[in-house]
Amino acid sequence: RREVTLRTAGRVLNVFAEKPAYLRSIEILDDVVGPRQEGSWRDRWPELQYAKFLRVDESLALHDRETVLQLFRANIHVIEAELAKIRESIDWKVESGWPRTLAEDYTLIMTHFKAALGDSVSEASRDFAAAVHLLRDALTLRAPLEAVAPDAYTDLDGTYGMKTNDGAWAALTPDAAPGVSFVTHAPLEASAHPRCLSDAGFSAAVVLNTGIDYAPMDSDIVRFRSRGRAGGKHRSLVRTAATPSERQYDLPPLSRVTLERIDEAGSWTEFGRMP
């Protein structure tokens, strides 16, 4: 597999300590998805579920939308079952200082609705503004408390890959050259867990009823190289899980990333492997 190395650059994440930059980040987000909404993001759970499943099964559009939404409303209790599957990550966040409600909400959103939120941001829709604001608030809160992220990896084209979740990553065409830069739409994650790489390539962390497992993906590999703060800009992914199963680092929506270089398969190593 080729390795595509990116660096986070520009206004990736503005932090509370930088008041003018923080206020500017709010203005940008408000321009795209609208101001913070009244109520909880969970009030839109049925609509988020609809958007999520429509992406993977377009035949859903053949059914009456309101009827489908009513089914999702009737099954709102599934939230508790989904929380149980991601309890390890939630508990790590709480032990690291996150408020429990924020830890639960953030982990639910990142587990289920990355692509749906990316579509919403891309279309400048205000439907899911509450969820997008929650992600920004969480990462803005945590960014100044975390060290610069280590190199972290993900897949470009796989089932859970960057292009699958966010069309902005289509800028990394097969002939893309170093220097290509673009702004993302979806919140995305990368891994620094040794299980994410093998000699065969990248493996994605998958949430199962029994916990986290790793599934191999047929894809080029993206390596994120974070940087320290400069010019009032936060230029690092943010750690959001460090458990025996996961080493997760997250990229917020509306981040700017820049292609640094491309390494061909067999020309690089990590965790003692040569993908």
CSV table of C-alpha atoms in Angstrom, one decimal:
chain,number,residue,atom,x,y,z
A,1,ARG,CA,0.0,0.0,0.0
A,2,ARG,CA,1.1,3.5,-0.6
A,3,GLU,CA,1.4,5.8,2.4
A,4,VAL,CA,0.0,9.3,2.0
A,5,THR,CA,1.5,11.6,4.6
A,6,LEU,CA,-0.5,14.6,5.7
A,7,ARG,CA,0.2,17.4,8.1
A,8,THR,CA,-2.5,19.3,9.9
A,9,ALA,CA,-2.1,23.0,8.9
A,10,GLY,CA,-3.9,26.3,9.2
A,11,ARG,CA,-7.0,26.6,11.4
A,12,VAL,CA,-7.4,23.0,12.5
A,13,LEU,CA,-8.7,23.8,16.0
A,14,ASN,CA,-8.9,27.1,17.8
A,15,VAL,CA,-8.7,26.8,21.6
A,16,PHE,CA,-10.2,28.6,24.5
A,17,ALA,CA,-6.9,30.1,25.6
A,18,GLU,CA,-6.8,32.1,22.3
A,19,LYS,CA,-9.9,34.2,22.7
A,20,PRO,CA,-9.8,36.0,19.4
A,21,ALA,CA,-9.1,32.8,17.5
A,22,TYR,CA,-11.8,31.0,19.5
A,23,LEU,CA,-14.4,33.6,18.7
A,24,ARG,CA,-13.4,33.4,15.0
A,25,SER,CA,-13.9,29.7,15.0
A,26,ILE,CA,-17.4,30.2,16.3
A,27,GLU,CA,-18.1,32.7,13.6
A,28,ILE,CA,-16.9,30.3,10.9
A,29,LEU,CA,-19.0,27.4,12.3
A,30,ASP,CA,-22.0,29.6,12.6
A,31,ASP,CA,-21.7,30.7,9.0
A,32,VAL,CA,-21.6,27.0,7.8
A,33,VAL,CA,-24.2,25.2,10.0
A,34,GLY,CA,-25.9,28.0,11.9
A,35,PRO,CA,-25.7,29.0,15.6
A,36,ARG,CA,-26.0,26.7,18.5
A,37,GLN,CA,-29.5,25.3,18.7
A,38,GLU,CA,-31.9,25.0,21.6
A,39,GLY,CA,-32.2,21.5,23.1
A,40,SER,CA,-30.0,18.4,22.7
A,41,TRP,CA,-28.5,17.0,19.6
A,42,ARG,CA,-30.3,13.7,20.6
A,43,ASP,CA,-33.5,15.4,19.6
A,44,ARG,CA,-32.3,14.8,16.0
A,45,TRP,CA,-31.4,11.2,16.6
A,46,PRO,CA,-34.1,9.9,14.2
A,47,GLU,CA,-33.0,12.3,11.4
A,48,LEU,CA,-29.3,11.4,12.0
A,49,GLN,CA,-30.2,7.7,11.8
A,50,TYR,CA,-32.1,8.3,8.6
A,51,ALA,CA,-29.2,10.2,7.0
A,52,LYS,CA,-26.8,7.5,8.1
A,53,PHE,CA,-28.7,4.6,6.6
A,54,LEU,CA,-29.7,6.5,3.5
A,55,ARG,CA,-26.0,6.8,2.7
A,56,VAL,CA,-25.6,3.0,2.6
A,57,ASP,CA,-29.0,2.0,1.2
A,58,GLU,CA,-30.4,4.5,-1.3
A,59,SER,CA,-33.6,2.4,-1.5
A,60,LEU,CA,-34.6,3.8,1.8
A,61,ALA,CA,-35.6,6.9,-0.1
A,62,LEU,CA,-38.4,4.8,-1.8
A,63,HIS,CA,-40.2,4.7,1.5
A,64,ASP,CA,-42.2,7.5,3.1
A,65,ARG,CA,-39.6,9.5,5.0
A,66,GLU,CA,-41.9,10.3,7.9
A,67,THR,CA,-42.8,6.6,8.3
A,68,VAL,CA,-39.2,5.7,8.5
A,69,LEU,CA,-38.4,8.5,11.0
A,70,GLN,CA,-41.3,7.3,13.2
A,71,LEU,CA,-39.7,3.8,13.3
A,72,PHE,CA,-36.4,5.4,14.5
A,73,ARG,CA,-38.3,7.4,17.1
A,74,ALA,CA,-40.0,4.3,18.3
A,75,ASN,CA,-36.5,2.7,18.7
A,76,ILE,CA,-34.9,5.5,20.5
A,77,HIS,CA,-34.0,3.1,23.4
A,78,VAL,CA,-31.2,1.7,21.2
A,79,ILE,CA,-29.1,4.6,22.4
A,80,GLU,CA,-28.5,2.7,25.7
A,81,ALA,CA,-27.4,-0.4,23.9
A,82,GLU,CA,-25.0,1.6,21.7
A,83,LEU,CA,-23.5,3.3,24.8
A,84,ALA,CA,-22.8,-0.1,26.3
A,85,LYS,CA,-20.7,-1.0,23.2
A,86,ILE,CA,-18.5,2.0,23.6
A,87,ARG,CA,-18.3,2.1,27.4
A,88,GLU,CA,-14.5,1.5,27.4
A,89,SER,CA,-13.9,4.7,25.4
A,90,ILE,CA,-16.4,6.7,27.5
A,91,ASP,CA,-14.9,5.6,30.8
A,92,TRP,CA,-11.4,6.6,29.6
A,93,LYS,CA,-12.7,10.0,28.7
A,94,VAL,CA,-14.4,10.4,32.1
A,95,GLU,CA,-11.2,9.3,33.9
A,96,SER,CA,-9.3,11.8,31.9
A,97,GLY,CA,-11.5,14.7,33.0
A,98,TRP,CA,-14.3,14.8,30.5
A,99,PRO,CA,-17.8,15.4,31.9
A,100,ARG,CA,-19.7,12.1,31.6
A,101,THR,CA,-22.5,13.5,29.4
A,102,LEU,CA,-20.1,15.1,27.0
A,103,ALA,CA,-18.0,11.9,26.9
A,104,GLU,CA,-21.1,9.8,26.1
A,105,ASP,CA,-22.5,12.3,23.5
A,106,TYR,CA,-19.1,12.8,21.8
A,107,THR,CA,-18.4,9.1,21.5
A,108,LEU,CA,-21.9,8.3,20.2
A,109,ILE,CA,-21.6,10.9,17.5
A,110,MET,CA,-18.1,9.9,16.4
A,111,THR,CA,-19.1,6.2,16.3
A,112,HIS,CA,-22.3,6.6,14.3
A,113,PHE,CA,-22.6,9.9,12.5
A,114,LYS,CA,-19.3,11.1,11.1
A,115,ALA,CA,-20.4,10.8,7.4
A,116,ALA,CA,-23.9,12.3,8.1
A,117,LEU,CA,-22.4,15.3,9.7
A,118,GLY,CA,-19.9,15.7,6.9
A,119,ASP,CA,-22.7,15.8,4.4
A,120,SER,CA,-24.5,18.4,6.5
A,121,VAL,CA,-21.4,20.6,6.7
A,122,SER,CA,-20.7,20.2,3.0
A,123,GLU,CA,-24.3,21.3,2.2
A,124,ALA,CA,-24.2,24.1,4.8
A,125,SER,CA,-27.3,22.5,6.3
A,126,ARG,CA,-28.4,23.5,9.8
A,127,ASP,CA,-30.2,20.3,10.5
A,128,PHE,CA,-27.5,18.9,12.7
A,129,ALA,CA,-25.9,22.1,14.0
A,130,ALA,CA,-26.3,20.9,17.6
A,131,ALA,CA,-24.1,17.8,17.0
A,132,VAL,CA,-21.5,19.7,15.1
A,133,HIS,CA,-21.2,22.4,17.8
A,134,LEU,CA,-20.9,19.7,20.5
A,135,LEU,CA,-17.9,18.1,18.6
A,136,ARG,CA,-16.2,21.5,18.3
A,137,ASP,CA,-16.9,22.3,22.0
A,138,ALA,CA,-15.4,19.0,23.1
A,139,LEU,CA,-12.3,19.2,21.0
A,140,THR,CA,-11.8,22.9,21.9
A,141,LEU,CA,-12.0,21.9,25.6
A,142,ARG,CA,-9.5,19.0,25.3
A,143,ALA,CA,-7.0,20.4,22.8
A,144,PRO,CA,-5.0,22.6,25.2
A,145,LEU,CA,-4.9,19.7,27.7
A,146,GLU,CA,-3.4,17.2,25.3
A,147,ALA,CA,0.1,16.8,24.0
A,148,VAL,CA,0.9,17.0,20.3
A,149,ALA,CA,-0.5,13.8,18.7
A,150,PRO,CA,1.9,11.1,17.6
A,151,ASP,CA,1.8,9.8,14.0
A,152,ALA,CA,-1.7,8.4,13.5
A,153,TYR,CA,-3.1,6.3,10.7
A,154,THR,CA,-6.3,5.6,8.8
A,155,ASP,CA,-7.5,4.3,5.4
A,156,LEU,CA,-8.2,6.5,2.4
A,157,ASP,CA,-10.6,4.3,0.4
A,158,GLY,CA,-11.8,1.5,2.7
A,159,THR,CA,-15.3,0.8,4.1
A,160,TYR,CA,-14.6,3.3,6.9
A,161,GLY,CA,-12.1,5.4,5.0
A,162,MET,CA,-11.7,9.1,4.6
A,163,LYS,CA,-13.2,9.3,1.1
A,164,THR,CA,-16.1,7.2,2.2
A,165,ASN,CA,-17.0,9.5,5.1
A,166,ASP,CA,-16.1,12.9,3.5
A,167,GLY,CA,-16.1,13.8,-0.2
A,168,ALA,CA,-13.5,16.5,0.4
A,169,TRP,CA,-10.8,13.8,0.5
A,170,ALA,CA,-11.4,13.1,-3.2
A,171,ALA,CA,-8.8,15.9,-3.6
A,172,LEU,CA,-6.2,13.1,-3.0
A,173,THR,CA,-6.4,11.6,-6.5
A,174,PRO,CA,-3.9,9.0,-7.6
A,175,ASP,CA,-1.8,11.7,-9.2
A,176,ALA,CA,-2.1,14.2,-6.4
A,177,ALA,CA,1.3,15.9,-5.7
A,178,PRO,CA,2.7,17.1,-2.4
A,179,GLY,CA,1.4,20.6,-1.6
A,180,VAL,CA,-2.3,19.7,-2.3
A,181,SER,CA,-4.4,21.3,0.5
A,182,PHE,CA,-8.1,21.2,1.2
A,183,VAL,CA,-10.6,21.8,4.0
A,184,THR,CA,-12.5,18.8,5.4
A,185,HIS,CA,-16.2,18.5,6.1
A,186,ALA,CA,-16.6,15.5,8.3
A,187,PRO,CA,-15.2,14.8,11.8
A,188,LEU,CA,-12.8,11.9,11.4
A,189,GLU,CA,-10.5,9.7,13.4
A,190,ALA,CA,-7.1,8.1,13.1
A,191,SER,CA,-5.3,5.4,15.1
A,192,ALA,CA,-1.9,5.1,16.8
A,193,HIS,CA,-2.7,1.6,18.1
A,194,PRO,CA,-0.2,-1.1,16.9
A,195,ARG,CA,-3.1,-3.3,15.7
A,196,CYS,CA,-4.0,-0.8,13.0
A,197,LEU,CA,-1.1,-1.8,10.9
A,198,SER,CA,0.3,-5.1,9.6
A,199,ASP,CA,2.5,-6.1,6.7
A,200,ALA,CA,-0.7,-6.5,4.7
A,201,GLY,CA,-1.8,-2.9,5.3
A,202,PHE,CA,-4.2,-0.9,7.4
A,203,SER,CA,-6.9,-2.4,9.7
A,204,ALA,CA,-9.8,-0.3,11.0
A,205,ALA,CA,-11.1,-0.4,14.5
A,206,VAL,CA,-14.7,-1.7,14.4
A,207,VAL,CA,-17.2,-1.5,17.2
A,208,LEU,CA,-18.9,-4.9,17.9
A,209,ASN,CA,-21.2,-6.1,20.6
A,210,THR,CA,-18.3,-7.8,22.2
A,211,GLY,CA,-15.9,-4.8,22.0
A,212,ILE,CA,-13.4,-3.4,19.5
A,213,ASP,CA,-11.9,-5.6,16.8
A,214,TYR,CA,-9.7,-4.7,13.8
A,215,ALA,CA,-10.8,-5.4,10.2
A,216,PRO,CA,-8.3,-5.2,7.3
A,217,MET,CA,-9.0,-2.6,4.6
A,218,ASP,CA,-7.9,-2.7,1.0
A,219,SER,CA,-6.7,0.9,0.7
A,220,ASP,CA,-3.9,3.4,0.6
A,221,ILE,CA,-2.9,4.5,4.1
A,222,VAL,CA,-3.1,8.0,5.4
A,223,ARG,CA,-0.5,9.0,8.1
A,224,PHE,CA,-1.3,12.2,10.0
A,225,ARG,CA,1.7,14.2,11.2
A,226,SER,CA,0.7,16.7,13.8
A,227,ARG,CA,2.6,19.9,14.7
A,228,GLY,CA,2.8,22.1,17.8
A,229,ARG,CA,0.8,25.3,18.1
A,230,ALA,CA,2.0,28.2,16.0
A,231,GLY,CA,0.5,31.6,15.3
A,232,GLY,CA,-2.5,31.0,17.6
A,233,LYS,CA,-3.4,27.9,15.6
A,234,HIS,CA,-3.8,24.4,16.9
A,235,ARG,CA,-2.2,22.0,14.4
A,236,SER,CA,-2.6,18.6,16.0
A,237,LEU,CA,-5.1,15.9,16.1
A,238,VAL,CA,-6.7,15.5,19.6
A,239,ARG,CA,-6.5,12.3,21.6
A,240,THR,CA,-10.0,11.0,22.4
A,241,ALA,CA,-9.2,7.4,23.6
A,242,ALA,CA,-6.2,5.6,25.0
A,243,THR,CA,-7.4,2.1,26.1
A,244,PRO,CA,-6.1,-1.4,25.6
A,245,SER,CA,-8.3,-1.5,22.4
A,246,GLU,CA,-7.9,1.9,21.0
A,247,ARG,CA,-5.4,4.8,20.6
A,248,GLN,CA,-7.7,7.3,18.9
A,249,TYR,CA,-6.9,10.8,17.7
A,250,ASP,CA,-9.6,12.9,16.1
A,251,LEU,CA,-9.8,15.6,13.4
A,252,PRO,CA,-12.6,18.1,13.7
A,253,PRO,CA,-14.7,19.3,10.8
A,254,LEU,CA,-13.5,22.3,8.8
A,255,SER,CA,-9.8,21.3,9.3
A,256,ARG,CA,-7.2,22.2,6.7
A,257,VAL,CA,-4.8,19.4,5.8
A,258,THR,CA,-1.9,19.4,3.4
A,259,LEU,CA,-0.2,16.5,1.6
A,260,GLU,CA,3.5,16.3,2.4
A,261,ARG,CA,4.7,13.3,0.6
A,262,ILE,CA,3.8,9.8,-0.7
A,263,ASP,CA,5.8,6.8,0.3
A,264,GLU,CA,5.4,3.6,-1.8
A,265,ALA,CA,4.5,0.2,-0.3
A,266,GLY,CA,7.5,-1.5,1.3
A,267,SER,CA,9.5,1.7,1.7
A,268,TRP,CA,8.4,2.5,5.3
A,269,THR,CA,7.9,0.9,8.6
A,270,GLU,CA,5.8,1.5,11.8
A,271,PHE,CA,5.2,-0.7,14.9
A,272,GLY,CA,7.8,-3.1,13.4
A,273,ARG,CA,5.7,-3.7,10.3
A,274,MET,CA,6.2,-2.9,6.7
A,275,PRO,CA,2.7,-2.3,5.1
